[in-house]
Tab-separated table of C-alpha atoms in Angstrom:
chain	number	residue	atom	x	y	z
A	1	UNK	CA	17.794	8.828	5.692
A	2	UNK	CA	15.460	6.621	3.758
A	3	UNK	CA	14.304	3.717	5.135
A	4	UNK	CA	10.633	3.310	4.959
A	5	UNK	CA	8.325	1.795	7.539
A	6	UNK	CA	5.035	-0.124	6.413
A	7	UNK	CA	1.951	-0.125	8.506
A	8	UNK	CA	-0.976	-2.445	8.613
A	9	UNK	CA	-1.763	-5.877	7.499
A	10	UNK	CA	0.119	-8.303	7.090
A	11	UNK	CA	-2.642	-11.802	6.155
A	12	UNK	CA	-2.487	-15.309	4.039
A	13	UNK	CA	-3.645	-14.649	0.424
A	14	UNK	CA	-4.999	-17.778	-0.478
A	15	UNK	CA	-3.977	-17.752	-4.033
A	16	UNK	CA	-5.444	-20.255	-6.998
A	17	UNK	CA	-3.160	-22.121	-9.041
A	18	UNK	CA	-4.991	-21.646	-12.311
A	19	UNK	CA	-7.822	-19.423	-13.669
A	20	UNK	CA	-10.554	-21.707	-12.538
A	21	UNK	CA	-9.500	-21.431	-8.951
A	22	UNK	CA	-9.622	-25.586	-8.765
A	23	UNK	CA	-7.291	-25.570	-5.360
A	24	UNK	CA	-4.966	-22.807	-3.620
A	25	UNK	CA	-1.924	-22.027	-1.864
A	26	UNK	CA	-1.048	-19.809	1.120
A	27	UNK	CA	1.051	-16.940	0.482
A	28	UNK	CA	1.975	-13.965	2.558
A	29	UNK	CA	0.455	-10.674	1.637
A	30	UNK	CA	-1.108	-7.518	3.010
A	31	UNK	CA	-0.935	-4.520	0.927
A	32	UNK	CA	1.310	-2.743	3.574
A	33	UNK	CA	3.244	-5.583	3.445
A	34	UNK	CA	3.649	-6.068	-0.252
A	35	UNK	CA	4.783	-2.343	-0.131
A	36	UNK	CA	7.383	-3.444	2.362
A	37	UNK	CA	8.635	-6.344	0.781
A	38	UNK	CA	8.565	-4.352	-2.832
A	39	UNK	CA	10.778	-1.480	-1.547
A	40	UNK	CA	13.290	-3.735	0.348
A	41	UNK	CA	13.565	-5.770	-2.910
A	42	UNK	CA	13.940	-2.863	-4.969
A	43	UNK	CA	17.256	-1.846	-2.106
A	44	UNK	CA	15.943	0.024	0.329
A	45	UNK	CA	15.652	-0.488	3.613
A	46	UNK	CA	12.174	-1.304	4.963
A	47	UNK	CA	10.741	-2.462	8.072
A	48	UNK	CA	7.153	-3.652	8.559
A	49	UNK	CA	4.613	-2.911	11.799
A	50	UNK	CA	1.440	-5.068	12.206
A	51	UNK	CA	0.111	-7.899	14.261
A	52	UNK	CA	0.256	-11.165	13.127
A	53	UNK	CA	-1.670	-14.158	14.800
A	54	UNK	CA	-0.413	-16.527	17.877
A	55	UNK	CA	-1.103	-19.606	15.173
A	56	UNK	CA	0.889	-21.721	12.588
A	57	UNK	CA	0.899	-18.949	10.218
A	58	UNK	CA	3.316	-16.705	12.074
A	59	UNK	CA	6.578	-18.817	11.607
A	60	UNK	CA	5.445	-18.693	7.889
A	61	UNK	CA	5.157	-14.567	7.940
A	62	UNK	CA	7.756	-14.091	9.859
A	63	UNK	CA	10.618	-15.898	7.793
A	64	UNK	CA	8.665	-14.521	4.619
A	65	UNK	CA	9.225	-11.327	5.579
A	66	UNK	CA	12.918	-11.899	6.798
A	67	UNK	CA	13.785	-13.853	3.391
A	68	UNK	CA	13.252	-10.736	1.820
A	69	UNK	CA	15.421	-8.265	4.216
A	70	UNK	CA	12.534	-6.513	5.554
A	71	UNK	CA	12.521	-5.655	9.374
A	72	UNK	CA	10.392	-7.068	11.871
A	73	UNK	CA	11.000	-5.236	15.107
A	74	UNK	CA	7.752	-4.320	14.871
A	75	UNK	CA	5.926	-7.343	14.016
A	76	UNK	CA	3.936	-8.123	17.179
A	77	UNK	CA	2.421	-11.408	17.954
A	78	UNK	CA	-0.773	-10.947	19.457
A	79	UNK	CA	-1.571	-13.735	21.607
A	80	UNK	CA	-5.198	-15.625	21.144
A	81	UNK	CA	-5.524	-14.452	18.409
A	82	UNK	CA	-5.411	-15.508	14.764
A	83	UNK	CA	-4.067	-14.420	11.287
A	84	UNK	CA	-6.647	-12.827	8.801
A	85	UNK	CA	-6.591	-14.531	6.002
A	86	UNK	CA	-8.325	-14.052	2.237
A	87	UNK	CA	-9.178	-16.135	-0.766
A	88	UNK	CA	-8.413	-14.299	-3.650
A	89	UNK	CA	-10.194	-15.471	-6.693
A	90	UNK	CA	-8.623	-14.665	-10.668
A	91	UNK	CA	-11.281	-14.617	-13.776
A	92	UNK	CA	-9.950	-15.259	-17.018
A	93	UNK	CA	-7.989	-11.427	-17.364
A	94	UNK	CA	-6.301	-12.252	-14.200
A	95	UNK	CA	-8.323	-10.343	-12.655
A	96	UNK	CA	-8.960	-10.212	-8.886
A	97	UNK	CA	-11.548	-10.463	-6.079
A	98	UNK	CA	-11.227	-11.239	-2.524
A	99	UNK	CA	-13.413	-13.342	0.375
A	100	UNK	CA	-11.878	-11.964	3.598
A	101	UNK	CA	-12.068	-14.202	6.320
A	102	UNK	CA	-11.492	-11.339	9.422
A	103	UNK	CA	-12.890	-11.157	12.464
A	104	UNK	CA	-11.006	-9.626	15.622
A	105	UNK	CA	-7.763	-10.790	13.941
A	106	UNK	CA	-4.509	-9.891	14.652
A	107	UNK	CA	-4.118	-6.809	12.084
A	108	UNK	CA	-7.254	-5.647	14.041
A	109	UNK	CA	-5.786	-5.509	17.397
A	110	UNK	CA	-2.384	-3.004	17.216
A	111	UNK	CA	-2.873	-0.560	19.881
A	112	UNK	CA	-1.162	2.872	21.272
A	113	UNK	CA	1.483	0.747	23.907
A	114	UNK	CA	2.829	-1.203	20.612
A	115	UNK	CA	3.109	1.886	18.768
A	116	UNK	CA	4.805	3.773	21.581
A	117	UNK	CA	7.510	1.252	20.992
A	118	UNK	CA	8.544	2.362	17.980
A	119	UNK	CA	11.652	4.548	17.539
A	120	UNK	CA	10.196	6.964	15.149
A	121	UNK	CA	13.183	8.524	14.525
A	122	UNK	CA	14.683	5.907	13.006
A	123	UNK	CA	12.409	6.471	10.099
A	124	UNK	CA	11.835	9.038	7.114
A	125	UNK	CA	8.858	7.120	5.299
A	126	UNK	CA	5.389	5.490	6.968
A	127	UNK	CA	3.053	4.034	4.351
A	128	UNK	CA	-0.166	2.340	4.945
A	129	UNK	CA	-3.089	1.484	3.536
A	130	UNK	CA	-7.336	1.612	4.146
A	131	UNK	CA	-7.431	-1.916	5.964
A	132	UNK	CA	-6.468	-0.860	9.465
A	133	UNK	CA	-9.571	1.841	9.103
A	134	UNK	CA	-12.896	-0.885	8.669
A	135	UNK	CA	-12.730	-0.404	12.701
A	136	UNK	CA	-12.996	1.799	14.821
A	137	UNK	CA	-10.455	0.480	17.587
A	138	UNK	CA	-7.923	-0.030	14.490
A	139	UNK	CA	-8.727	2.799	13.151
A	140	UNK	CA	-8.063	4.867	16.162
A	141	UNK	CA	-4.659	3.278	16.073
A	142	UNK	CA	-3.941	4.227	12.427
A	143	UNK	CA	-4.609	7.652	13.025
A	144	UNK	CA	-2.482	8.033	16.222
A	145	UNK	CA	0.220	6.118	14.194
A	146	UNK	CA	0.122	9.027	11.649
A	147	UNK	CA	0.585	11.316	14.296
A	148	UNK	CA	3.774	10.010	15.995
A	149	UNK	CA	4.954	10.523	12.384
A	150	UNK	CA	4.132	14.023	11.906
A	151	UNK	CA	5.593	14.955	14.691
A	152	UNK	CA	9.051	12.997	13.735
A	153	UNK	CA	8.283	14.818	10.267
A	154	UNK	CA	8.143	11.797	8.172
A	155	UNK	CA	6.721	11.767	4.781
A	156	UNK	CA	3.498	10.033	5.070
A	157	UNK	CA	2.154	7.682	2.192
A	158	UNK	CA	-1.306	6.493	1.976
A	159	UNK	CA	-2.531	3.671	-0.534
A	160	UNK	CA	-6.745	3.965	0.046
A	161	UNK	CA	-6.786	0.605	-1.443
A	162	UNK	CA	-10.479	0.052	-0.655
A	163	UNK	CA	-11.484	-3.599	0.432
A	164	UNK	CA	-15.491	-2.788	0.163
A	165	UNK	CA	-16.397	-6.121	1.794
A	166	UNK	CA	-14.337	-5.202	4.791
A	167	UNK	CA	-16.745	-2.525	5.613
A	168	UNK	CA	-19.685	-2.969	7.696
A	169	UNK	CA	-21.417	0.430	6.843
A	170	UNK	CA	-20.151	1.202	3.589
A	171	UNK	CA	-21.689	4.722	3.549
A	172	UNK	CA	-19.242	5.978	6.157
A	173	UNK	CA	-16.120	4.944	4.233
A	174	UNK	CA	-15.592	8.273	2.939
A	175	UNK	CA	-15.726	10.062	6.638
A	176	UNK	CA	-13.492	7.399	8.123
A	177	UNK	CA	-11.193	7.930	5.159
A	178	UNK	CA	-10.620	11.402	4.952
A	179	UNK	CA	-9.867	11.295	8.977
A	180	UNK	CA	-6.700	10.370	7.427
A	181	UNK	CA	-6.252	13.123	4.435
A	182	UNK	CA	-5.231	16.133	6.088
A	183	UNK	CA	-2.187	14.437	7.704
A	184	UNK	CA	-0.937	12.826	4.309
A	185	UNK	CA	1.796	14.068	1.854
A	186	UNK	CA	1.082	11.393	-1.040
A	187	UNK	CA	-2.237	9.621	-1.692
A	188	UNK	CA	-2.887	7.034	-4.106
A	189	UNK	CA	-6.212	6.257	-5.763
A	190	UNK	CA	-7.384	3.898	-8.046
A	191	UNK	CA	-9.601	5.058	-11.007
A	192	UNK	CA	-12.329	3.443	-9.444
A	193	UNK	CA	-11.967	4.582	-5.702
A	194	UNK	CA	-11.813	8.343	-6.448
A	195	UNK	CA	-15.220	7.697	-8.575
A	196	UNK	CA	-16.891	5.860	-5.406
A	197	UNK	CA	-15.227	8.491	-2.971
A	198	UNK	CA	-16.525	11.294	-5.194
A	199	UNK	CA	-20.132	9.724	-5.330
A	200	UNK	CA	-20.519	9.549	-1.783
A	201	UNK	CA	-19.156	13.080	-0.804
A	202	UNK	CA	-21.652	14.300	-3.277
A	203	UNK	CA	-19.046	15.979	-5.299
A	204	UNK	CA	-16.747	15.456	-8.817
A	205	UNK	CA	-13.821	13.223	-9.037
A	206	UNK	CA	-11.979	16.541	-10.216
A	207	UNK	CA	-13.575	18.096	-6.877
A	208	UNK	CA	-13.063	15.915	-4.817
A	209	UNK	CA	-9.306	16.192	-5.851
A	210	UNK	CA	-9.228	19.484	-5.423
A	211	UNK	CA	-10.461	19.007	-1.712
A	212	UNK	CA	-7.727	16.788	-1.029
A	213	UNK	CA	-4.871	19.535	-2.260
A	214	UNK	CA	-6.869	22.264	-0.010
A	215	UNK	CA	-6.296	20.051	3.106
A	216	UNK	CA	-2.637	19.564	2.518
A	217	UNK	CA	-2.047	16.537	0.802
A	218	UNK	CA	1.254	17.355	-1.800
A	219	UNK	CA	0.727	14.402	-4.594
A	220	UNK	CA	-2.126	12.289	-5.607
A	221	UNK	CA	-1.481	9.563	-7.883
A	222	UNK	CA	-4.469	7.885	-9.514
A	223	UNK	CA	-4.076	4.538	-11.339
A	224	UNK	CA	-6.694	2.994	-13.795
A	225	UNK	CA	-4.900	-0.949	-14.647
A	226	UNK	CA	-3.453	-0.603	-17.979
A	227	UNK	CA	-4.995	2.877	-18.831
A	228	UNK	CA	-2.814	5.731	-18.004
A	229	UNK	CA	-2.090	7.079	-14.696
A	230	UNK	CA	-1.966	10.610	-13.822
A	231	UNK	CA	-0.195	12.206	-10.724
A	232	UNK	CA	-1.890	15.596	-9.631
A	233	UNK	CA	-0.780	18.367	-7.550
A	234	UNK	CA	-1.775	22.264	-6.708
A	235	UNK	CA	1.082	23.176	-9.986
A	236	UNK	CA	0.467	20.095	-12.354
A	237	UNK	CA	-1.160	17.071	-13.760
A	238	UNK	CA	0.787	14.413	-15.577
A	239	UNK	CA	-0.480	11.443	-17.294
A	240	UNK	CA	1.413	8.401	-18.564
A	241	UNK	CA	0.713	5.073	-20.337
A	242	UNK	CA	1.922	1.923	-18.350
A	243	UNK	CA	4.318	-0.652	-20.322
A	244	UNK	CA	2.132	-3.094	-22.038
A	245	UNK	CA	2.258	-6.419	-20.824
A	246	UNK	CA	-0.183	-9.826	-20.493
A	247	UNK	CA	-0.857	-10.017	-17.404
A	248	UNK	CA	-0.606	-13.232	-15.233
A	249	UNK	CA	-1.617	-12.228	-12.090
A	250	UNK	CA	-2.688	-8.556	-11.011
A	251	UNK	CA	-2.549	-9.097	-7.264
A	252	UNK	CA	0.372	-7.096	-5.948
A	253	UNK	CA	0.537	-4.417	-9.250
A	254	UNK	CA	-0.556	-1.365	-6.617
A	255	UNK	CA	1.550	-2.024	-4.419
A	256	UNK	CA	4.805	-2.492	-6.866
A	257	UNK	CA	3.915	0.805	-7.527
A	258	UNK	CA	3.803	2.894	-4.920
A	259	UNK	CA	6.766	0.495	-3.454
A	260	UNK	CA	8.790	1.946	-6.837
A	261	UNK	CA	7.234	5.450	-6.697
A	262	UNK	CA	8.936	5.923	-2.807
A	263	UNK	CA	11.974	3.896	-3.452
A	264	UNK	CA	12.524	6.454	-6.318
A	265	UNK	CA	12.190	9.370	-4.634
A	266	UNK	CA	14.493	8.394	-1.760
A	267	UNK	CA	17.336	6.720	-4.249
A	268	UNK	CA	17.588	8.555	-6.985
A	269	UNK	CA	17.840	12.569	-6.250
A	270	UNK	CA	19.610	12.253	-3.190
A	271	UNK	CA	20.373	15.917	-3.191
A	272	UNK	CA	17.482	17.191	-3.457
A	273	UNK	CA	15.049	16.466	-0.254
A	274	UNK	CA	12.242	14.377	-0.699
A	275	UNK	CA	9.380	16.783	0.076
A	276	UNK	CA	10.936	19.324	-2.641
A	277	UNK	CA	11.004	16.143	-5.254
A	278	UNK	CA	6.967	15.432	-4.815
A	279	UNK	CA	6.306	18.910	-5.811
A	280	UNK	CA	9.120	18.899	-8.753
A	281	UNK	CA	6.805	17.871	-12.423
A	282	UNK	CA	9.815	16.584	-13.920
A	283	UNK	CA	10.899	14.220	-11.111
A	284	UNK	CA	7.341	13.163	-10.420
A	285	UNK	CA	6.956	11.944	-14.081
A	286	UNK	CA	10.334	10.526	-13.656
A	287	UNK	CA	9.252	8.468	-10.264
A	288	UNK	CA	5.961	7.738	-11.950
A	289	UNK	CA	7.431	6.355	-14.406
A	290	UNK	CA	9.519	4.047	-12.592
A	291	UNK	CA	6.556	2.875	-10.114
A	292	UNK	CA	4.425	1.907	-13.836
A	293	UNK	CA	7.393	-0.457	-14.554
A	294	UNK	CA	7.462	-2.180	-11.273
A	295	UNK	CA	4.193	-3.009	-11.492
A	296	UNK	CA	4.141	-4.252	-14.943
A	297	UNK	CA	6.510	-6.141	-14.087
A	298	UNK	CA	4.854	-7.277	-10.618
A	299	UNK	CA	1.827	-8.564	-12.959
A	300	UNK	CA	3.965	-11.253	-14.413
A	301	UNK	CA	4.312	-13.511	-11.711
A	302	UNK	CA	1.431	-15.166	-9.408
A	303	UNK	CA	1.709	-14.265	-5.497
A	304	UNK	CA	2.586	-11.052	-3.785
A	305	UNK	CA	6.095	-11.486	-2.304
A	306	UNK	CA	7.488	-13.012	-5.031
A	307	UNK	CA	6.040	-11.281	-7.823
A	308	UNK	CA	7.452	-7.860	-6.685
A	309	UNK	CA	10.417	-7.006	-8.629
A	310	UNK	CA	14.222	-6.492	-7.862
A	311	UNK	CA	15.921	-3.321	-8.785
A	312	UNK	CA	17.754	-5.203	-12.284
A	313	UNK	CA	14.284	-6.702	-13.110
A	314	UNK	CA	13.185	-2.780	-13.155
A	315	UNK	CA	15.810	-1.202	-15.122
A	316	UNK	CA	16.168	-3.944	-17.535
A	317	UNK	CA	14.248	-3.166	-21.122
A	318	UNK	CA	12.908	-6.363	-21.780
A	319	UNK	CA	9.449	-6.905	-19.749
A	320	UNK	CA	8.873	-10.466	-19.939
């Protein structure tokens, strides 16, 4: 089995038409939801869970996610409530930042009973993100959602993907966040996020690492834009160069990757199981590699949804 289910937000990016941010468009996102979206459009089969808002943005997520063949069995409509949203600004390197506009949202408001109605089972994948963790009720959630799929024995993906503005005590990121480590197979870290994470633990990045293997976690990936990445387990470190590209728009890049990254390991070495693969060195560099391309390749289109790349965009040479 290898159909992957996607926890957490799923929001309106707000997304400029040109460098100077002179007028914007809504567009589906969510980092959970990007991952989604990026793994059903790579093949597999994906399914998201999230609220979304009882407003005139839910028709709009809804099809979104159905134009792209990812499952919404799980996409609950929470009623009175509305559809976080956030304006997403580009400099002149395409590069990003964010004005969240979230407040008792949708996203906010999943809860035990919706998770309870989830066939577990059904599932051999749950990724998610940091999102669902800037409060507590949410966060409470998140964590009991990553305990339904332990006990199912699901391989359990988590993108930290730090919003800082989200946070309303930003020194108690780090102890919210690592509620989350010791039930994790695969983290992924930006560059910047381990540094911050680090720096408020009181510790090194390379410590602070090393914590993360001692509680369990099998495979940390940690991605720096177009600097090398480097996966890191207890037995090895690799470190590879992403495809060089001009970016366009760097919005969805993260989450083309880790999207590749778990297609690859549930497509590609069917025979051997999936938590043998994310402690193999050659298959690792072989999925890293993969999950670089995709999100090249995700950086040369505006949007989320449709800048996340199709299998034949991946495994073509050409990156353009």
């Amino acid at each position: 089995m290898n159909k992957l289910l996607s926890y957490g937000e799923l929001l309106i990016d707000m997304l400029p038409h040109d460098n100077r941010n002179s007028a914007y468009s809504p567009i589906p996102g969510g980092a959970p939801a990007n991952v989604a979206v990026g793994y059903a459009k790579l093949g597999g089969s994906a399914t998201f869970c999230g609220g979304m808002g009882d407003d005139n943005f839910a028709k709009l997520l809804t099809n979104s996610l159905i134009e792209y063949n990812v499952g919404t069995d799980y996409l609950f409509t929470i009623k009175d409530a509305q559809t976080a949203m956030v304006i997403v600004s580009l400099d002149e390197q395409a590069e990003r930042s964010f004005n969240f506009y979230r407040h008792k949202t949708a996203d906010l408001l999943i809860n035990e009973q919706h998770l309870e109605k989830i066939e577990w089972k059904d599932f051999s994948v749950l990724h998610f993100c940091s999102n669902t963790l800037t409060d507590s009720h949410a966060a409470n959630a998140t964590v009991t959602a990553l305990e339904h799929a332990c006990q199912h024995d699901l391989l359990i993906s988590f993108d930290v993907n730090l919003r800082y503005s989200l946070w309303k005590t930003p020194d108690q990121i780090e102890n919210v966040v690592a509620r989350c480590y010791g039930l994790c197979d695969i983290i992924k870290l930006s560059r910047d996020e381990l540094q911050f994470l680090a720096n408020k633990k009181g510790v090194t990045p390379h410590c602070y690492l090393e914590e993360l293997l001692t509680l369990g976690v099998k495979l940390i990936f940690v991605t720096d834009g177009p600097n090398p990445a480097k996966a890191i387990s207890r037995t090895f470190s690799i470190e590879q160069n992403a495809p060089e590209i001009t970016a366009l728009d760097t919005t969805s890049a993260g989450d083309a990757f880790i999207a590749g990254v778990l297609f690859y390991f549930h497509h590609f070495n069917s025979n051997t199981p999936v938590n043998e693969q994310i402690i193999n060195e050659q298959i690792v560099a072989q999925a890293m590699a993969f999950g670089l391309r995709c999100g090249s390749k995700a950086c040369l289109k505006k949007g989320a949804f449709p800048a996340l790349p199709y299998l034949e965009d991946v495994l073509t040479n050409k990156l353009n």
